[in-house]
Amino acid sequence: MAEYTPKERLARALTGQPVDRMPAISVTQTGTVDQMEASGAFWPEANEDAEKMAALAEAGHTVVGFEAVRVPFDITAEAEFFGCEIKPGTMEQQPSVIGHVISNTEDIEKFKGYSLDHGRIGVVCDAIRILADKYGDELPVMGSMIGPFSLAQHLNGDDWFMAIFTDEAFGLALMEFTTDFCVAYAKKMVENGADTMVIIDPTASAQLIGAEFYEKFVVPYHAKIVDAMHEVNVPVVLHICGDTTKGLALMESSGVDAISVDQNVDVATAVGNVDKAVIVGNLDPVNVLWNQTPEVVKEESQKVLDAGVGLLAPGCGIVSKTPTENLQAMVEMAKSHKY
């Protein structure tokens, strides 16, 4: 079989075409303290400066060996764009959303007519352009964003989960708003050089809200993003936290090319619960990648590979203190695996 560039290999793997071997990638955040020290690009500055963001993303390739570059490293830029209060991050911890800005349908109208050229949204796109200019001919350039359901929760706060049960009109209106934003943001990332899109929608879980509400408030909105990306030949990976086993068929119904599952999911069962979607995952980022040895990482990687995973990867975002040698052990196992 022909050998492929990393860019060709991942694109083929995500779209169900034969490849020479498994790509070595992470669809979730890649930044670690080791990489920060090696690149000179540290959080929180690397979340806010395009050149530093690109430098830290590049370290995932040059230091760890990932066969892709990926930005950003957190999921708060979108909420910050709309004025949500953000708890600042540190060198070891990501920023988080602590204040919300939308309470009702009238509030939504206040935020329409936005421009994507300011704030960290612009920084992420600038970082993608830097990475694409340097690596775009050979490496996949992954753009990542929070999904529309979790963005709605960031904008509305914890009331969001009650809102979808008690005020359907408001819930659907907010989903339309956040999805339109996500489509526009995704397109802007692609215009700047992203060739793979990752949707991180941690609270959009059928386990959390039930299959009926997932089908109404999540599936059609993910499908809009997927359709927009497929129009420009960009594959889409969806990551939702928790045990998503029972919701995998619903997740796949949005048309996503791949589904990233976390460590609570049995990979063999997951593979059996989807039709065409590639299953990505699902090494435990804490109990294996952070807190074990490279030898254990290899052993656990082999178990995931034997279970039939489509792409070996962390089950969620990489912990910032994860040792480089543990990530390299995972990369080595992926590169040695032939389908």
mmCIF file of C-alpha atoms in Angstrom:
data_model
loop_
_atom_site.group_PDB
_atom_site.id
_atom_site.type_symbol
_atom_site.label_atom_id
_atom_site.label_comp_id
_atom_site.label_asym_id
_atom_site.label_seq_id
_atom_site.Cartn_x
_atom_site.Cartn_y
_atom_site.Cartn_z
ATOM 1 C CA MET A 1 0.000 0.000 0.000
ATOM 2 C CA ALA A 2 1.162 3.524 -0.757
ATOM 3 C CA GLU A 3 2.564 5.691 1.996
ATOM 4 C CA TYR A 4 0.733 8.927 2.713
ATOM 5 C CA THR A 5 1.640 12.275 4.173
ATOM 6 C CA PRO A 6 0.155 12.835 7.635
ATOM 7 C CA LYS A 7 -2.399 15.197 6.074
ATOM 8 C CA GLU A 8 -3.479 12.638 3.493
ATOM 9 C CA ARG A 9 -3.464 9.828 6.038
ATOM 10 C CA LEU A 10 -5.765 11.547 8.519
ATOM 11 C CA ALA A 11 -8.150 12.770 5.837
ATOM 12 C CA ARG A 12 -8.436 9.248 4.448
ATOM 13 C CA ALA A 13 -8.813 7.669 7.892
ATOM 14 C CA LEU A 14 -11.589 10.070 8.888
ATOM 15 C CA THR A 15 -13.509 9.422 5.689
ATOM 16 C CA GLY A 16 -13.254 5.633 5.746
ATOM 17 C CA GLN A 17 -10.622 5.198 3.053
ATOM 18 C CA PRO A 18 -7.742 2.700 3.361
ATOM 19 C CA VAL A 19 -4.444 3.956 4.769
ATOM 20 C CA ASP A 20 -0.990 2.490 5.289
ATOM 21 C CA ARG A 21 -1.167 2.809 9.085
ATOM 22 C CA MET A 22 -2.965 4.619 11.886
ATOM 23 C CA PRO A 23 -2.419 8.392 12.184
ATOM 24 C CA ALA A 24 -0.948 9.591 15.491
ATOM 25 C CA ILE A 25 -3.075 12.516 16.629
ATOM 26 C CA SER A 26 -5.037 14.074 19.464
ATOM 27 C CA VAL A 27 -8.392 15.648 18.657
ATOM 28 C CA THR A 28 -8.596 17.159 22.143
ATOM 29 C CA GLN A 29 -6.331 19.861 23.581
ATOM 30 C CA THR A 30 -2.614 19.125 23.294
ATOM 31 C CA GLY A 31 -0.769 21.697 25.442
ATOM 32 C CA THR A 32 1.460 20.587 28.314
ATOM 33 C CA VAL A 33 3.949 22.285 30.599
ATOM 34 C CA ASP A 34 6.779 20.270 28.998
ATOM 35 C CA GLN A 35 5.822 21.665 25.601
ATOM 36 C CA MET A 36 5.525 25.184 27.012
ATOM 37 C CA GLU A 37 9.047 24.987 28.398
ATOM 38 C CA ALA A 38 10.379 23.590 25.120
ATOM 39 C CA SER A 39 8.672 26.190 22.935
ATOM 40 C CA GLY A 40 8.835 29.219 25.231
ATOM 41 C CA ALA A 41 5.068 29.664 24.762
ATOM 42 C CA PHE A 42 3.223 29.423 28.076
ATOM 43 C CA TRP A 43 -0.374 29.585 29.191
ATOM 44 C CA PRO A 44 -2.173 31.890 29.731
ATOM 45 C CA GLU A 45 -0.350 34.022 27.126
ATOM 46 C CA ALA A 46 -0.542 31.187 24.576
ATOM 47 C CA ASN A 47 -4.330 31.399 24.797
ATOM 48 C CA GLU A 48 -4.299 35.081 23.874
ATOM 49 C CA ASP A 49 -1.384 35.648 21.460
ATOM 50 C CA ALA A 50 -1.518 34.092 17.985
ATOM 51 C CA GLU A 51 2.217 33.527 17.592
ATOM 52 C CA LYS A 52 2.520 31.894 21.008
ATOM 53 C CA MET A 53 -0.599 29.824 20.401
ATOM 54 C CA ALA A 54 0.867 28.574 17.140
ATOM 55 C CA ALA A 55 4.242 27.884 18.778
ATOM 56 C CA LEU A 56 2.668 25.756 21.518
ATOM 57 C CA ALA A 57 0.497 23.923 18.991
ATOM 58 C CA GLU A 58 3.615 23.258 16.918
ATOM 59 C CA ALA A 59 5.290 21.736 19.976
ATOM 60 C CA GLY A 60 2.656 19.022 19.963
ATOM 61 C CA HIS A 61 4.267 17.934 16.704
ATOM 62 C CA THR A 62 7.937 18.744 17.246
ATOM 63 C CA VAL A 63 8.172 17.690 20.914
ATOM 64 C CA VAL A 64 5.548 14.945 21.287
ATOM 65 C CA GLY A 65 5.327 13.673 17.730
ATOM 66 C CA PHE A 66 1.654 14.218 16.974
ATOM 67 C CA GLU A 67 1.084 14.138 13.231
ATOM 68 C CA ALA A 68 -1.154 17.201 13.318
ATOM 69 C CA VAL A 69 -1.245 20.690 14.803
ATOM 70 C CA ARG A 70 -4.322 21.815 16.704
ATOM 71 C CA VAL A 71 -5.704 25.000 18.267
ATOM 72 C CA PRO A 72 -6.985 26.368 20.595
ATOM 73 C CA PHE A 73 -6.309 24.835 24.016
ATOM 74 C CA ASP A 74 -9.494 25.841 25.856
ATOM 75 C CA ILE A 75 -13.243 26.231 25.248
ATOM 76 C CA THR A 76 -13.936 29.701 26.621
ATOM 77 C CA ALA A 77 -13.036 31.995 23.716
ATOM 78 C CA GLU A 78 -16.536 31.777 22.262
ATOM 79 C CA ALA A 79 -18.259 32.738 25.522
ATOM 80 C CA GLU A 80 -15.718 35.486 26.115
ATOM 81 C CA PHE A 81 -16.482 36.816 22.608
ATOM 82 C CA PHE A 82 -20.058 37.488 23.711
ATOM 83 C CA GLY A 83 -19.030 39.124 26.978
ATOM 84 C CA CYS A 84 -19.256 36.282 29.490
ATOM 85 C CA GLU A 85 -17.070 36.721 32.558
ATOM 86 C CA ILE A 86 -14.038 34.432 32.404
ATOM 87 C CA LYS A 87 -11.929 33.169 35.294
ATOM 88 C CA PRO A 88 -8.364 33.588 34.013
ATOM 89 C CA GLY A 89 -6.247 30.521 33.423
ATOM 90 C CA THR A 90 -2.738 29.838 34.673
ATOM 91 C CA MET A 91 0.268 27.997 33.280
ATOM 92 C CA GLU A 92 -1.276 24.738 34.510
ATOM 93 C CA GLN A 93 -5.007 25.379 34.370
ATOM 94 C CA GLN A 94 -7.446 26.443 31.687
ATOM 95 C CA PRO A 95 -9.701 29.510 31.945
ATOM 96 C CA SER A 96 -13.365 28.906 32.773
ATOM 97 C CA VAL A 97 -16.699 30.668 32.309
ATOM 98 C CA ILE A 98 -18.109 32.157 35.535
ATOM 99 C CA GLY A 99 -20.560 34.804 34.280
ATOM 100 C CA HIS A 100 -23.385 34.648 31.753
ATOM 101 C CA VAL A 101 -25.078 37.160 29.467
ATOM 102 C CA ILE A 102 -28.336 35.776 28.046
ATOM 103 C CA SER A 103 -31.488 35.240 30.098
ATOM 104 C CA ASN A 104 -34.290 35.419 27.530
ATOM 105 C CA THR A 105 -35.126 35.683 23.845
ATOM 106 C CA GLU A 106 -34.824 39.483 23.906
ATOM 107 C CA ASP A 107 -31.235 39.212 25.099
ATOM 108 C CA ILE A 108 -30.323 37.141 22.045
ATOM 109 C CA GLU A 109 -31.204 40.033 19.740
ATOM 110 C CA LYS A 110 -28.640 42.255 21.444
ATOM 111 C CA PHE A 111 -25.789 40.031 20.279
ATOM 112 C CA LYS A 112 -26.673 39.693 16.619
ATOM 113 C CA GLY A 113 -24.649 41.529 13.993
ATOM 114 C CA TYR A 114 -21.285 40.573 15.505
ATOM 115 C CA SER A 115 -17.951 40.620 13.684
ATOM 116 C CA LEU A 116 -15.551 37.687 14.010
ATOM 117 C CA ASP A 117 -12.492 39.873 13.613
ATOM 118 C CA HIS A 118 -11.947 40.717 17.272
ATOM 119 C CA GLY A 119 -11.086 38.974 20.536
ATOM 120 C CA ARG A 120 -9.649 35.519 20.887
ATOM 121 C CA ILE A 121 -11.752 34.276 17.979
ATOM 122 C CA GLY A 122 -9.487 36.356 15.763
ATOM 123 C CA VAL A 123 -6.405 35.143 17.641
ATOM 124 C CA VAL A 124 -7.311 31.499 17.005
ATOM 125 C CA CYS A 125 -7.814 32.160 13.295
ATOM 126 C CA ASP A 126 -4.502 34.023 13.098
ATOM 127 C CA ALA A 127 -2.771 31.075 14.792
ATOM 128 C CA ILE A 128 -4.346 28.696 12.278
ATOM 129 C CA ARG A 129 -3.030 30.822 9.440
ATOM 130 C CA ILE A 130 0.495 30.766 10.919
ATOM 131 C CA LEU A 131 0.349 26.980 11.274
ATOM 132 C CA ALA A 132 -1.172 26.455 7.834
ATOM 133 C CA ASP A 133 1.497 28.602 6.203
ATOM 134 C CA LYS A 134 4.207 26.482 7.819
ATOM 135 C CA TYR A 135 2.694 23.003 7.876
ATOM 136 C CA GLY A 136 -0.456 23.037 5.770
ATOM 137 C CA ASP A 137 1.014 21.124 2.829
ATOM 138 C CA GLU A 138 1.990 18.155 4.974
ATOM 139 C CA LEU A 139 0.304 18.145 8.388
ATOM 140 C CA PRO A 140 -3.396 18.313 9.244
ATOM 141 C CA VAL A 141 -4.317 21.685 10.744
ATOM 142 C CA MET A 142 -7.135 21.122 13.223
ATOM 143 C CA GLY A 143 -9.501 23.876 14.217
ATOM 144 C CA SER A 144 -11.539 23.266 17.349
ATOM 145 C CA MET A 145 -14.486 25.052 18.934
ATOM 146 C CA ILE A 146 -17.074 24.556 21.603
ATOM 147 C CA GLY A 147 -20.308 23.091 20.277
ATOM 148 C CA PRO A 148 -23.551 25.085 20.099
ATOM 149 C CA PHE A 149 -25.311 23.341 23.013
ATOM 150 C CA SER A 150 -22.464 23.930 25.458
ATOM 151 C CA LEU A 151 -22.036 27.479 24.165
ATOM 152 C CA ALA A 152 -25.708 28.068 24.895
ATOM 153 C CA GLN A 153 -25.103 26.821 28.431
ATOM 154 C CA HIS A 154 -22.126 29.164 28.782
ATOM 155 C CA LEU A 155 -24.261 32.092 27.633
ATOM 156 C CA ASN A 156 -27.315 31.202 29.732
ATOM 157 C CA GLY A 157 -25.743 29.552 32.761
ATOM 158 C CA ASP A 158 -27.017 26.568 34.706
ATOM 159 C CA ASP A 159 -30.585 27.668 33.960
ATOM 160 C CA TRP A 160 -30.020 26.317 30.457
ATOM 161 C CA PHE A 161 -30.799 22.733 31.392
ATOM 162 C CA MET A 162 -34.153 23.739 32.843
ATOM 163 C CA ALA A 163 -34.837 26.144 29.973
ATOM 164 C CA ILE A 164 -34.900 23.433 27.321
ATOM 165 C CA PHE A 165 -37.552 21.600 29.344
ATOM 166 C CA THR A 166 -39.714 24.591 30.264
ATOM 167 C CA ASP A 167 -39.260 27.168 27.487
ATOM 168 C CA GLU A 168 -38.826 25.414 24.161
ATOM 169 C CA ALA A 169 -39.124 28.604 22.092
ATOM 170 C CA PHE A 170 -36.258 30.248 23.971
ATOM 171 C CA GLY A 171 -34.188 27.074 23.885
ATOM 172 C CA LEU A 172 -34.555 26.659 20.141
ATOM 173 C CA ALA A 173 -33.907 30.354 19.506
ATOM 174 C CA LEU A 174 -30.668 30.227 21.489
ATOM 175 C CA MET A 175 -29.604 27.063 19.680
ATOM 176 C CA GLU A 176 -30.213 28.746 16.321
ATOM 177 C CA PHE A 177 -28.116 31.703 17.460
ATOM 178 C CA THR A 178 -25.194 29.655 18.785
ATOM 179 C CA THR A 179 -25.235 27.348 15.779
ATOM 180 C CA ASP A 180 -25.149 30.222 13.307
ATOM 181 C CA PHE A 181 -22.143 31.543 15.217
ATOM 182 C CA CYS A 182 -20.431 28.132 15.202
ATOM 183 C CA VAL A 183 -20.949 27.774 11.441
ATOM 184 C CA ALA A 184 -19.514 31.239 10.798
ATOM 185 C CA TYR A 185 -16.556 30.593 13.121
ATOM 186 C CA ALA A 186 -15.835 27.212 11.559
ATOM 187 C CA LYS A 187 -15.890 28.727 8.083
ATOM 188 C CA LYS A 188 -13.485 31.452 9.206
ATOM 189 C CA MET A 189 -11.091 28.836 10.588
ATOM 190 C CA VAL A 190 -11.225 26.971 7.282
ATOM 191 C CA GLU A 191 -10.611 30.196 5.347
ATOM 192 C CA ASN A 192 -7.449 30.623 7.408
ATOM 193 C CA GLY A 193 -6.206 27.103 6.698
ATOM 194 C CA ALA A 194 -7.949 24.583 8.971
ATOM 195 C CA ASP A 195 -8.582 21.296 7.150
ATOM 196 C CA THR A 196 -10.136 19.308 10.015
ATOM 197 C CA MET A 197 -12.833 20.532 12.413
ATOM 198 C CA VAL A 198 -13.348 19.363 15.983
ATOM 199 C CA ILE A 199 -16.565 20.134 17.862
ATOM 200 C CA ILE A 200 -16.173 19.911 21.644
ATOM 201 C CA ASP A 201 -19.692 19.877 23.112
ATOM 202 C CA PRO A 202 -19.163 18.539 26.640
ATOM 203 C CA THR A 203 -22.653 19.077 28.071
ATOM 204 C CA ALA A 204 -24.565 17.968 24.956
ATOM 205 C CA SER A 205 -25.047 14.455 26.268
ATOM 206 C CA ALA A 206 -28.054 12.240 25.630
ATOM 207 C CA GLN A 207 -27.231 10.664 28.984
ATOM 208 C CA LEU A 208 -27.631 14.081 30.611
ATOM 209 C CA ILE A 209 -30.685 15.474 28.805
ATOM 210 C CA GLY A 210 -32.307 12.326 27.409
ATOM 211 C CA ALA A 211 -32.574 11.035 23.848
ATOM 212 C CA GLU A 212 -35.725 13.001 22.999
ATOM 213 C CA PHE A 213 -34.222 16.353 23.950
ATOM 214 C CA TYR A 214 -30.882 15.451 22.370
ATOM 215 C CA GLU A 215 -32.637 14.709 19.103
ATOM 216 C CA LYS A 216 -34.476 18.045 19.227
ATOM 217 C CA PHE A 217 -31.857 20.399 20.686
ATOM 218 C CA VAL A 218 -28.584 18.907 19.467
ATOM 219 C CA VAL A 219 -28.749 16.707 16.366
ATOM 220 C CA PRO A 220 -30.103 19.244 13.835
ATOM 221 C CA TYR A 221 -27.676 21.905 15.034
ATOM 222 C CA HIS A 222 -24.620 19.669 14.837
ATOM 223 C CA ALA A 223 -25.856 18.667 11.388
ATOM 224 C CA LYS A 224 -25.811 22.313 10.246
ATOM 225 C CA ILE A 225 -22.143 22.611 11.191
ATOM 226 C CA VAL A 226 -21.295 19.274 9.591
ATOM 227 C CA ASP A 227 -23.096 20.183 6.370
ATOM 228 C CA ALA A 228 -21.247 23.505 6.182
ATOM 229 C CA MET A 229 -17.907 21.758 6.662
ATOM 230 C CA HIS A 230 -18.644 18.980 4.194
ATOM 231 C CA GLU A 231 -19.456 21.621 1.587
ATOM 232 C CA VAL A 232 -15.782 22.629 1.763
ATOM 233 C CA ASN A 233 -14.493 19.034 2.108
ATOM 234 C CA VAL A 234 -13.556 19.351 5.775
ATOM 235 C CA PRO A 235 -14.171 16.271 7.968
ATOM 236 C CA VAL A 236 -15.714 16.774 11.395
ATOM 237 C CA VAL A 237 -14.921 15.080 14.713
ATOM 238 C CA LEU A 238 -17.390 15.342 17.602
ATOM 239 C CA HIS A 239 -16.339 14.984 21.243
ATOM 240 C CA ILE A 240 -18.860 14.783 24.093
ATOM 241 C CA CYS A 241 -17.760 13.981 27.622
ATOM 242 C CA GLY A 242 -19.041 11.133 29.782
ATOM 243 C CA ASP A 243 -20.426 7.720 28.950
ATOM 244 C CA THR A 244 -21.974 8.400 25.550
ATOM 245 C CA THR A 245 -22.446 4.717 24.671
ATOM 246 C CA LYS A 246 -26.242 4.809 24.414
ATOM 247 C CA GLY A 247 -26.198 8.096 22.505
ATOM 248 C CA LEU A 248 -23.644 7.173 19.830
ATOM 249 C CA ALA A 249 -26.205 6.390 17.144
ATOM 250 C CA LEU A 250 -27.866 9.762 17.751
ATOM 251 C CA MET A 251 -24.504 11.497 17.666
ATOM 252 C CA GLU A 252 -23.683 9.833 14.362
ATOM 253 C CA SER A 253 -27.048 10.843 12.880
ATOM 254 C CA SER A 254 -25.772 14.433 12.591
ATOM 255 C CA GLY A 255 -23.402 13.239 9.877
ATOM 256 C CA VAL A 256 -20.106 13.594 11.739
ATOM 257 C CA ASP A 257 -17.187 11.660 10.323
ATOM 258 C CA ALA A 258 -15.741 10.632 13.682
ATOM 259 C CA ILE A 259 -16.782 10.500 17.321
ATOM 260 C CA SER A 260 -14.268 10.968 20.129
ATOM 261 C CA VAL A 261 -15.226 8.928 23.201
ATOM 262 C CA ASP A 262 -13.865 9.321 26.704
ATOM 263 C CA GLN A 263 -12.486 6.721 29.054
ATOM 264 C CA ASN A 264 -15.936 5.811 30.427
ATOM 265 C CA VAL A 265 -16.903 4.236 27.096
ATOM 266 C CA ASP A 266 -16.093 0.654 26.131
ATOM 267 C CA VAL A 267 -14.479 0.969 22.709
ATOM 268 C CA ALA A 268 -15.637 -2.375 21.341
ATOM 269 C CA THR A 269 -19.218 -1.540 22.261
ATOM 270 C CA ALA A 270 -18.848 1.934 20.751
ATOM 271 C CA VAL A 271 -17.599 0.521 17.464
ATOM 272 C CA GLY A 272 -20.641 -1.748 17.367
ATOM 273 C CA ASN A 273 -23.020 1.130 18.067
ATOM 274 C CA VAL A 274 -22.131 3.210 14.995
ATOM 275 C CA ASP A 275 -22.542 2.612 11.297
ATOM 276 C CA LYS A 276 -19.766 4.534 9.557
ATOM 277 C CA ALA A 277 -18.369 7.016 12.085
ATOM 278 C CA VAL A 278 -14.754 6.490 13.120
ATOM 279 C CA ILE A 279 -14.372 5.955 16.874
ATOM 280 C CA VAL A 280 -11.548 8.012 18.388
ATOM 281 C CA GLY A 281 -10.072 7.563 21.853
ATOM 282 C CA ASN A 282 -9.944 6.707 24.611
ATOM 283 C CA LEU A 283 -6.912 6.518 26.870
ATOM 284 C CA ASP A 284 -7.667 7.904 30.325
ATOM 285 C CA PRO A 285 -5.930 11.324 30.400
ATOM 286 C CA VAL A 286 -5.552 11.264 34.194
ATOM 287 C CA ASN A 287 -5.169 7.680 35.397
ATOM 288 C CA VAL A 288 -3.107 6.507 32.428
ATOM 289 C CA LEU A 289 -1.475 9.319 30.457
ATOM 290 C CA TRP A 290 -0.689 11.566 33.427
ATOM 291 C CA ASN A 291 -0.155 9.160 36.304
ATOM 292 C CA GLN A 292 1.333 6.031 34.767
ATOM 293 C CA THR A 293 4.576 4.991 33.075
ATOM 294 C CA PRO A 294 5.247 4.728 29.339
ATOM 295 C CA GLU A 295 5.097 0.953 29.680
ATOM 296 C CA VAL A 296 1.589 1.112 31.135
ATOM 297 C CA VAL A 297 0.571 3.619 28.471
ATOM 298 C CA LYS A 298 1.658 1.123 25.818
ATOM 299 C CA GLU A 299 -0.225 -1.703 27.522
ATOM 300 C CA GLU A 300 -3.412 0.351 27.790
ATOM 301 C CA SER A 301 -2.988 1.580 24.224
ATOM 302 C CA GLN A 302 -2.799 -1.995 22.995
ATOM 303 C CA LYS A 303 -6.063 -2.815 24.765
ATOM 304 C CA VAL A 304 -7.784 0.097 23.016
ATOM 305 C CA LEU A 305 -6.296 -0.903 19.679
ATOM 306 C CA ASP A 306 -7.370 -4.519 20.171
ATOM 307 C CA ALA A 307 -10.909 -3.291 20.894
ATOM 308 C CA GLY A 308 -11.031 -1.865 17.375
ATOM 309 C CA VAL A 309 -10.622 1.877 17.866
ATOM 310 C CA GLY A 310 -10.345 3.824 14.630
ATOM 311 C CA LEU A 311 -7.894 6.402 15.961
ATOM 312 C CA LEU A 312 -5.921 6.010 19.180
ATOM 313 C CA ALA A 313 -6.086 9.236 21.191
ATOM 314 C CA PRO A 314 -6.703 10.640 24.683
ATOM 315 C CA GLY A 315 -10.241 10.235 26.017
ATOM 316 C CA CYS A 316 -10.422 13.956 26.818
ATOM 317 C CA GLY A 317 -8.136 16.990 26.944
ATOM 318 C CA ILE A 318 -4.539 16.215 27.884
ATOM 319 C CA VAL A 319 -3.660 17.211 31.455
ATOM 320 C CA SER A 320 -1.064 19.993 31.418
ATOM 321 C CA LYS A 321 1.414 18.075 33.616
ATOM 322 C CA THR A 322 1.332 14.927 31.463
ATOM 323 C CA PRO A 323 4.901 13.679 30.872
ATOM 324 C CA THR A 324 6.094 13.918 27.284
ATOM 325 C CA GLU A 325 7.372 10.351 27.332
ATOM 326 C CA ASN A 326 3.853 9.069 28.070
ATOM 327 C CA LEU A 327 2.402 10.935 25.112
ATOM 328 C CA GLN A 328 5.252 9.678 22.958
ATOM 329 C CA ALA A 329 4.432 6.118 24.028
ATOM 330 C CA MET A 330 0.861 6.605 22.788
ATOM 331 C CA VAL A 331 2.146 8.093 19.525
ATOM 332 C CA GLU A 332 4.492 5.140 19.043
ATOM 333 C CA MET A 333 1.639 2.676 19.501
ATOM 334 C CA ALA A 334 -0.533 4.501 17.000
ATOM 335 C CA LYS A 335 2.224 4.692 14.378
ATOM 336 C CA SER A 336 2.970 0.973 14.710
ATOM 337 C CA HIS A 337 -0.659 -0.037 14.190
ATOM 338 C CA LYS A 338 -1.790 -1.189 10.770
ATOM 339 C CA TYR A 339 -5.505 -1.622 10.190
#
